[in-house]
Amino acid sequence: AILSLGIAQAQSPELSAPPAIDGEVVGDHGSHTIRMGFGLSEGSPQYLSSRYFADILEQRSEGRLTVQVFPNSQLGDDVQMMEMLQTGTLDMTYPSSSAATSYVSELAVFDLPFLLPSREAAIEVLQSEAAQSMLDAFEGSGIKALTFSENGYRQLSNSARPVASPEDVAGLDVRGLTVRTMENPVHLAIWEALGANPTPMAFGELFSAMEQGVVDGQENPWSTILTSNFQEVQDYGSETRHVYTPFVMMMSERTWDRLHPDYQALVQEAARQSAAYEIQISAEYDDWAREQLEERGMQITRLDDAQIAAFQEAVQPVYEEWAPEIGEELIAEIQQIAASVADD
Ligand code: TK8
């Protein structure tokens, strides 16, 4: 079955429909309305899978659990919404792991450049025990981390020039690109190493910052670039795949503690099911988004192995600086899980 959703109806990706909702209906333990906010827009895989999460809860609680979804950073940015979870003023949010490293420092492993060579490897890592311990490590922070899903491989876009090398980022005769980064020190280090002027900023402020020329560029998966209409203010894209970013679906511990154990189990199961669906449509969406961006006039530079290697070499200092902080053992463990997939 095919579900057609997205921006303009005539130009929508063909995405797999969500799996049928099955499993027992849980008993009546009262009614709850759960408010969930996040940064991406209505067309995004994150939004579509959150709707699926809402449907599972609603159906399996016979309407006693309802989820209200607030996309587009309308309730705040990733950092602010996590703070709202801690104080109990918001029930759920769905940030990039990079925004949550101040809660669980191990999450910064995902910010290391060129760590996960393939989606298959990345997904294996997200499903590993190492990843589960990162979710568990939120305990006591006021945040209950439910599951990882996929934001995806990040690609550079900018309004100044085609980029095929670190030299194009740094600009030998011209100034280096001003690149918006997430509010995360490893990302800052990556773009410093590449010779850019990195500017950390909340995602919700990014479109107007690019429109007004405050920054030349940014980096996000093709699907995010398209669903946020960045192609309107960014003429150039480069398939750098420099970082694979997960999302973390999370709930306020205050909300979690108010839910009956049967409801908690249902929330946890629905989170996992919607994450599996998100991971599936994220890949479908991302491939389609790159084509769409080209059709809409973005000039996309594909990089060959030698060109990627040049970027990899340029960001080596990031490993030297950050590996001791993040933990050599953890990095080795994640690399090993990734390599086990590559060897299959
Ligand atoms: C959306 C963010 C976004 C992330 C970023 O809230 O900030 O660039 O990639 O997806 O989580």
PDB file of N, CA and C in Angstrom, residues 208-268:
ATOM      1  N   SER A 208      15.239  32.062   8.224  1.00  0.00           N
ATOM      2  CA  SER A 208      15.355  33.522   8.067  1.00  0.00           C
ATOM      3  C   SER A 208      16.809  33.975   8.143  1.00  0.00           C
ATOM      4  N   ALA A 209      17.641  33.260   8.911  1.00  0.00           N
ATOM      5  CA  ALA A 209      19.067  33.619   8.940  1.00  0.00           C
ATOM      6  C   ALA A 209      19.699  33.444   7.560  1.00  0.00           C
ATOM      7  N   MET A 210      19.282  32.397   6.839  1.00  0.00           N
ATOM      8  CA  MET A 210      19.821  32.193   5.485  1.00  0.00           C
ATOM      9  C   MET A 210      19.231  33.218   4.526  1.00  0.00           C
ATOM     10  N   GLU A 211      17.946  33.471   4.690  1.00  0.00           N
ATOM     11  CA  GLU A 211      17.263  34.427   3.817  1.00  0.00           C
ATOM     12  C   GLU A 211      17.896  35.816   3.948  1.00  0.00           C
ATOM     13  N   GLN A 212      18.251  36.185   5.181  1.00  0.00           N
ATOM     14  CA  GLN A 212      18.823  37.509   5.415  1.00  0.00           C
ATOM     15  C   GLN A 212      20.333  37.545   5.217  1.00  0.00           C
ATOM     16  N   GLY A 213      20.926  36.384   4.873  1.00  0.00           N
ATOM     17  CA  GLY A 213      22.366  36.357   4.629  1.00  0.00           C
ATOM     18  C   GLY A 213      23.211  36.393   5.897  1.00  0.00           C
ATOM     19  N   VAL A 214      22.596  36.125   7.041  1.00  0.00           N
ATOM     20  CA  VAL A 214      23.360  36.045   8.296  1.00  0.00           C
ATOM     21  C   VAL A 214      24.313  34.846   8.234  1.00  0.00           C
ATOM     22  N   VAL A 215      23.849  33.772   7.615  1.00  0.00           N
ATOM     23  CA  VAL A 215      24.731  32.627   7.342  1.00  0.00           C
ATOM     24  C   VAL A 215      24.628  32.269   5.856  1.00  0.00           C
ATOM     25  N   ASP A 216      25.719  31.701   5.325  1.00  0.00           N
ATOM     26  CA  ASP A 216      25.714  31.277   3.915  1.00  0.00           C
ATOM     27  C   ASP A 216      25.068  29.903   3.765  1.00  0.00           C
ATOM     28  N   GLY A 217      25.246  29.076   4.786  1.00  0.00           N
ATOM     29  CA  GLY A 217      24.813  27.702   4.602  1.00  0.00           C
ATOM     30  C   GLY A 217      24.482  26.989   5.894  1.00  0.00           C
ATOM     31  N   GLN A 218      24.169  25.716   5.744  1.00  0.00           N
ATOM     32  CA  GLN A 218      23.782  24.856   6.862  1.00  0.00           C
ATOM     33  C   GLN A 218      23.993  23.432   6.402  1.00  0.00           C
ATOM     34  N   GLU A 219      23.761  22.493   7.324  1.00  0.00           N
ATOM     35  CA  GLU A 219      23.884  21.096   6.949  1.00  0.00           C
ATOM     36  C   GLU A 219      22.794  20.277   7.640  1.00  0.00           C
ATOM     37  N   ASN A 220      22.110  19.495   6.843  1.00  0.00           N
ATOM     38  CA  ASN A 220      21.000  18.658   7.295  1.00  0.00           C
ATOM     39  C   ASN A 220      20.708  17.621   6.211  1.00  0.00           C
ATOM     40  N   PRO A 221      19.963  16.577   6.537  1.00  0.00           N
ATOM     41  CA  PRO A 221      19.608  15.603   5.498  1.00  0.00           C
ATOM     42  C   PRO A 221      18.780  16.250   4.376  1.00  0.00           C
ATOM     43  N   TRP A 222      18.864  15.666   3.183  1.00  0.00           N
ATOM     44  CA  TRP A 222      18.094  16.208   2.044  1.00  0.00           C
ATOM     45  C   TRP A 222      16.623  16.353   2.403  1.00  0.00           C
ATOM     46  N   SER A 223      16.088  15.387   3.145  1.00  0.00           N
ATOM     47  CA  SER A 223      14.655  15.428   3.467  1.00  0.00           C
ATOM     48  C   SER A 223      14.323  16.677   4.292  1.00  0.00           C
ATOM     49  N   THR A 224      15.198  17.031   5.203  1.00  0.00           N
ATOM     50  CA  THR A 224      14.960  18.232   6.018  1.00  0.00           C
ATOM     51  C   THR A 224      15.115  19.487   5.172  1.00  0.00           C
ATOM     52  N   ILE A 225      16.104  19.486   4.287  1.00  0.00           N
ATOM     53  CA  ILE A 225      16.329  20.652   3.424  1.00  0.00           C
ATOM     54  C   ILE A 225      15.075  20.918   2.587  1.00  0.00           C
ATOM     55  N   LEU A 226      14.491  19.829   2.073  1.00  0.00           N
ATOM     56  CA  LEU A 226      13.296  19.983   1.228  1.00  0.00           C
ATOM     57  C   LEU A 226      12.052  20.324   2.054  1.00  0.00           C
ATOM     58  N   THR A 227      11.816  19.592   3.143  1.00  0.00           N
ATOM     59  CA  THR A 227      10.574  19.846   3.896  1.00  0.00           C
ATOM     60  C   THR A 227      10.625  21.197   4.611  1.00  0.00           C
ATOM     61  N   SER A 228      11.807  21.792   4.715  1.00  0.00           N
ATOM     62  CA  SER A 228      11.923  23.128   5.303  1.00  0.00           C
ATOM     63  C   SER A 228      12.071  24.205   4.233  1.00  0.00           C
ATOM     64  N   ASN A 229      11.968  23.790   2.965  1.00  0.00           N
ATOM     65  CA  ASN A 229      12.053  24.730   1.828  1.00  0.00           C
ATOM     66  C   ASN A 229      13.353  25.513   1.761  1.00  0.00           C
ATOM     67  N   PHE A 230      14.441  24.911   2.250  1.00  0.00           N
ATOM     68  CA  PHE A 230      15.719  25.631   2.225  1.00  0.00           C
ATOM     69  C   PHE A 230      16.191  25.904   0.792  1.00  0.00           C
ATOM     70  N   GLN A 231      15.709  25.102  -0.175  1.00  0.00           N
ATOM     71  CA  GLN A 231      16.143  25.323  -1.560  1.00  0.00           C
ATOM     72  C   GLN A 231      15.754  26.717  -2.056  1.00  0.00           C
ATOM     73  N   GLU A 232      14.785  27.346  -1.390  1.00  0.00           N
ATOM     74  CA  GLU A 232      14.401  28.705  -1.794  1.00  0.00           C
ATOM     75  C   GLU A 232      15.512  29.716  -1.512  1.00  0.00           C
ATOM     76  N   VAL A 233      16.390  29.385  -0.548  1.00  0.00           N
ATOM     77  CA  VAL A 233      17.451  30.330  -0.185  1.00  0.00           C
ATOM     78  C   VAL A 233      18.853  29.723  -0.300  1.00  0.00           C
ATOM     79  N   GLN A 234      18.928  28.498  -0.834  1.00  0.00           N
ATOM     80  CA  GLN A 234      20.216  27.805  -0.956  1.00  0.00           C
ATOM     81  C   GLN A 234      20.327  27.247  -2.377  1.00  0.00           C
ATOM     82  N   ASP A 235      21.272  27.759  -3.163  1.00  0.00           N
ATOM     83  CA  ASP A 235      21.395  27.306  -4.553  1.00  0.00           C
ATOM     84  C   ASP A 235      22.245  26.045  -4.693  1.00  0.00           C
ATOM     85  N   TYR A 236      23.119  25.786  -3.719  1.00  0.00           N
ATOM     86  CA  TYR A 236      24.098  24.698  -3.870  1.00  0.00           C
ATOM     87  C   TYR A 236      23.989  23.664  -2.760  1.00  0.00           C
ATOM     88  N   GLY A 237      24.082  22.415  -3.166  1.00  0.00           N
ATOM     89  CA  GLY A 237      24.127  21.331  -2.199  1.00  0.00           C
ATOM     90  C   GLY A 237      25.332  20.447  -2.492  1.00  0.00           C
ATOM     91  N   SER A 238      25.874  19.805  -1.452  1.00  0.00           N
ATOM     92  CA  SER A 238      26.997  18.872  -1.634  1.00  0.00           C
ATOM     93  C   SER A 238      26.716  17.612  -0.836  1.00  0.00           C
ATOM     94  N   GLU A 239      26.884  16.460  -1.504  1.00  0.00           N
ATOM     95  CA  GLU A 239      26.578  15.206  -0.817  1.00  0.00           C
ATOM     96  C   GLU A 239      27.763  14.771   0.044  1.00  0.00           C
ATOM     97  N   THR A 240      27.916  15.450   1.185  1.00  0.00           N
ATOM     98  CA  THR A 240      29.071  15.205   2.051  1.00  0.00           C
ATOM     99  C   THR A 240      28.864  14.028   3.009  1.00  0.00           C
ATOM    100  N   ARG A 241      27.627  13.765   3.401  1.00  0.00           N
ATOM    101  CA  ARG A 241      27.326  12.677   4.355  1.00  0.00           C
ATOM    102  C   ARG A 241      28.297  12.690   5.538  1.00  0.00           C
ATOM    103  N   HIS A 242      28.615  13.862   6.049  1.00  0.00           N
ATOM    104  CA  HIS A 242      29.706  13.960   7.030  1.00  0.00           C
ATOM    105  C   HIS A 242      29.342  13.460   8.423  1.00  0.00           C
ATOM    106  N   VAL A 243      28.055  13.498   8.772  1.00  0.00           N
ATOM    107  CA  VAL A 243      27.609  12.995  10.088  1.00  0.00           C
ATOM    108  C   VAL A 243      26.261  12.307   9.912  1.00  0.00           C
ATOM    109  N   TYR A 244      26.066  11.186  10.617  1.00  0.00           N
ATOM    110  CA  TYR A 244      24.749  10.551  10.681  1.00  0.00           C
ATOM    111  C   TYR A 244      24.124  10.909  12.035  1.00  0.00           C
ATOM    112  N   THR A 245      23.017  11.631  12.007  1.00  0.00           N
ATOM    113  CA  THR A 245      22.377  12.068  13.257  1.00  0.00           C
ATOM    114  C   THR A 245      21.129  11.261  13.566  1.00  0.00           C
ATOM    115  N   PRO A 246      21.033  10.689  14.777  1.00  0.00           N
ATOM    116  CA  PRO A 246      19.771  10.083  15.206  1.00  0.00           C
ATOM    117  C   PRO A 246      18.824  11.127  15.820  1.00  0.00           C
ATOM    118  N   PHE A 247      17.560  10.789  15.856  1.00  0.00           N
ATOM    119  CA  PHE A 247      16.594  11.497  16.704  1.00  0.00           C
ATOM    120  C   PHE A 247      16.410  10.680  17.981  1.00  0.00           C
ATOM    121  N   VAL A 248      16.020  11.332  19.066  1.00  0.00           N
ATOM    122  CA  VAL A 248      15.664  10.622  20.302  1.00  0.00           C
ATOM    123  C   VAL A 248      14.246  11.039  20.689  1.00  0.00           C
ATOM    124  N   MET A 249      13.326  10.066  20.720  1.00  0.00           N
ATOM    125  CA  MET A 249      11.963  10.378  21.166  1.00  0.00           C
ATOM    126  C   MET A 249      11.934  10.310  22.689  1.00  0.00           C
ATOM    127  N   MET A 250      11.449  11.355  23.322  1.00  0.00           N
ATOM    128  CA  MET A 250      11.513  11.406  24.787  1.00  0.00           C
ATOM    129  C   MET A 250      10.257  11.977  25.422  1.00  0.00           C
ATOM    130  N   MET A 251      10.059  11.599  26.687  1.00  0.00           N
ATOM    131  CA  MET A 251       8.882  12.033  27.446  1.00  0.00           C
ATOM    132  C   MET A 251       9.348  12.654  28.762  1.00  0.00           C
ATOM    133  N   SER A 252       8.581  13.608  29.246  1.00  0.00           N
ATOM    134  CA  SER A 252       8.840  14.164  30.579  1.00  0.00           C
ATOM    135  C   SER A 252       8.695  13.046  31.613  1.00  0.00           C
ATOM    136  N   GLU A 253       9.631  12.945  32.548  1.00  0.00           N
ATOM    137  CA  GLU A 253       9.523  11.929  33.600  1.00  0.00           C
ATOM    138  C   GLU A 253       8.278  12.172  34.450  1.00  0.00           C
ATOM    139  N   ARG A 254       7.885  13.428  34.559  1.00  0.00           N
ATOM    140  CA  ARG A 254       6.666  13.733  35.336  1.00  0.00           C
ATOM    141  C   ARG A 254       5.441  13.134  34.664  1.00  0.00           C
ATOM    142  N   THR A 255       5.385  13.255  33.336  1.00  0.00           N
ATOM    143  CA  THR A 255       4.261  12.675  32.605  1.00  0.00           C
ATOM    144  C   THR A 255       4.316  11.153  32.713  1.00  0.00           C
ATOM    145  N   TRP A 256       5.508  10.611  32.484  1.00  0.00           N
ATOM    146  CA  TRP A 256       5.721   9.161  32.542  1.00  0.00           C
ATOM    147  C   TRP A 256       5.240   8.610  33.885  1.00  0.00           C
ATOM    148  N   ASP A 257       5.622   9.272  34.972  1.00  0.00           N
ATOM    149  CA  ASP A 257       5.270   8.791  36.312  1.00  0.00           C
ATOM    150  C   ASP A 257       3.771   8.859  36.585  1.00  0.00           C
ATOM    151  N   ARG A 258       3.085   9.726  35.865  1.00  0.00           N
ATOM    152  CA  ARG A 258       1.625   9.821  36.048  1.00  0.00           C
ATOM    153  C   ARG A 258       0.874   8.715  35.317  1.00  0.00           C
ATOM    154  N   LEU A 259       1.563   8.060  34.369  1.00  0.00           N
ATOM    155  CA  LEU A 259       0.874   7.039  33.560  1.00  0.00           C
ATOM    156  C   LEU A 259       0.865   5.692  34.282  1.00  0.00           C
ATOM    157  N   HIS A 260      -0.252   5.008  34.208  1.00  0.00           N
ATOM    158  CA  HIS A 260      -0.371   3.640  34.729  1.00  0.00           C
ATOM    159  C   HIS A 260       0.663   2.753  34.020  1.00  0.00           C
ATOM    160  N   PRO A 261       1.251   1.762  34.709  1.00  0.00           N
ATOM    161  CA  PRO A 261       2.244   0.886  34.076  1.00  0.00           C
ATOM    162  C   PRO A 261       1.790   0.298  32.737  1.00  0.00           C
ATOM    163  N   ASP A 262       0.512  -0.020  32.610  1.00  0.00           N
ATOM    164  CA  ASP A 262       0.024  -0.541  31.316  1.00  0.00           C
ATOM    165  C   ASP A 262       0.124   0.531  30.219  1.00  0.00           C
ATOM    166  N   TYR A 263      -0.165   1.765  30.582  1.00  0.00           N
ATOM    167  CA  TYR A 263      -0.015   2.871  29.628  1.00  0.00           C
ATOM    168  C   TYR A 263       1.472   3.093  29.302  1.00  0.00           C
ATOM    169  N   GLN A 264       2.307   2.999  30.322  1.00  0.00           N
ATOM    170  CA  GLN A 264       3.757   3.163  30.085  1.00  0.00           C
ATOM    171  C   GLN A 264       4.251   2.126  29.075  1.00  0.00           C
ATOM    172  N   ALA A 265       3.813   0.879  29.262  1.00  0.00           N
ATOM    173  CA  ALA A 265       4.244  -0.193  28.347  1.00  0.00           C
ATOM    174  C   ALA A 265       3.760   0.097  26.926  1.00  0.00           C
ATOM    175  N   LEU A 266       2.538   0.598  26.829  1.00  0.00           N
ATOM    176  CA  LEU A 266       1.984   0.925  25.509  1.00  0.00           C
ATOM    177  C   LEU A 266       2.772   2.076  24.863  1.00  0.00           C
ATOM    178  N   VAL A 267       3.084   3.084  25.633  1.00  0.00           N
ATOM    179  CA  VAL A 267       3.854   4.223  25.112  1.00  0.00           C
ATOM    180  C   VAL A 267       5.215   3.737  24.607  1.00  0.00           C
ATOM    181  N   GLN A 268       5.857   2.884  25.403  1.00  0.00           N
ATOM    182  CA  GLN A 268       7.178   2.381  25.006  1.00  0.00           C
ATOM    183  C   GLN A 268       7.087   1.567  23.713  1.00  0.00           C
TER     184      GLN A 268
END
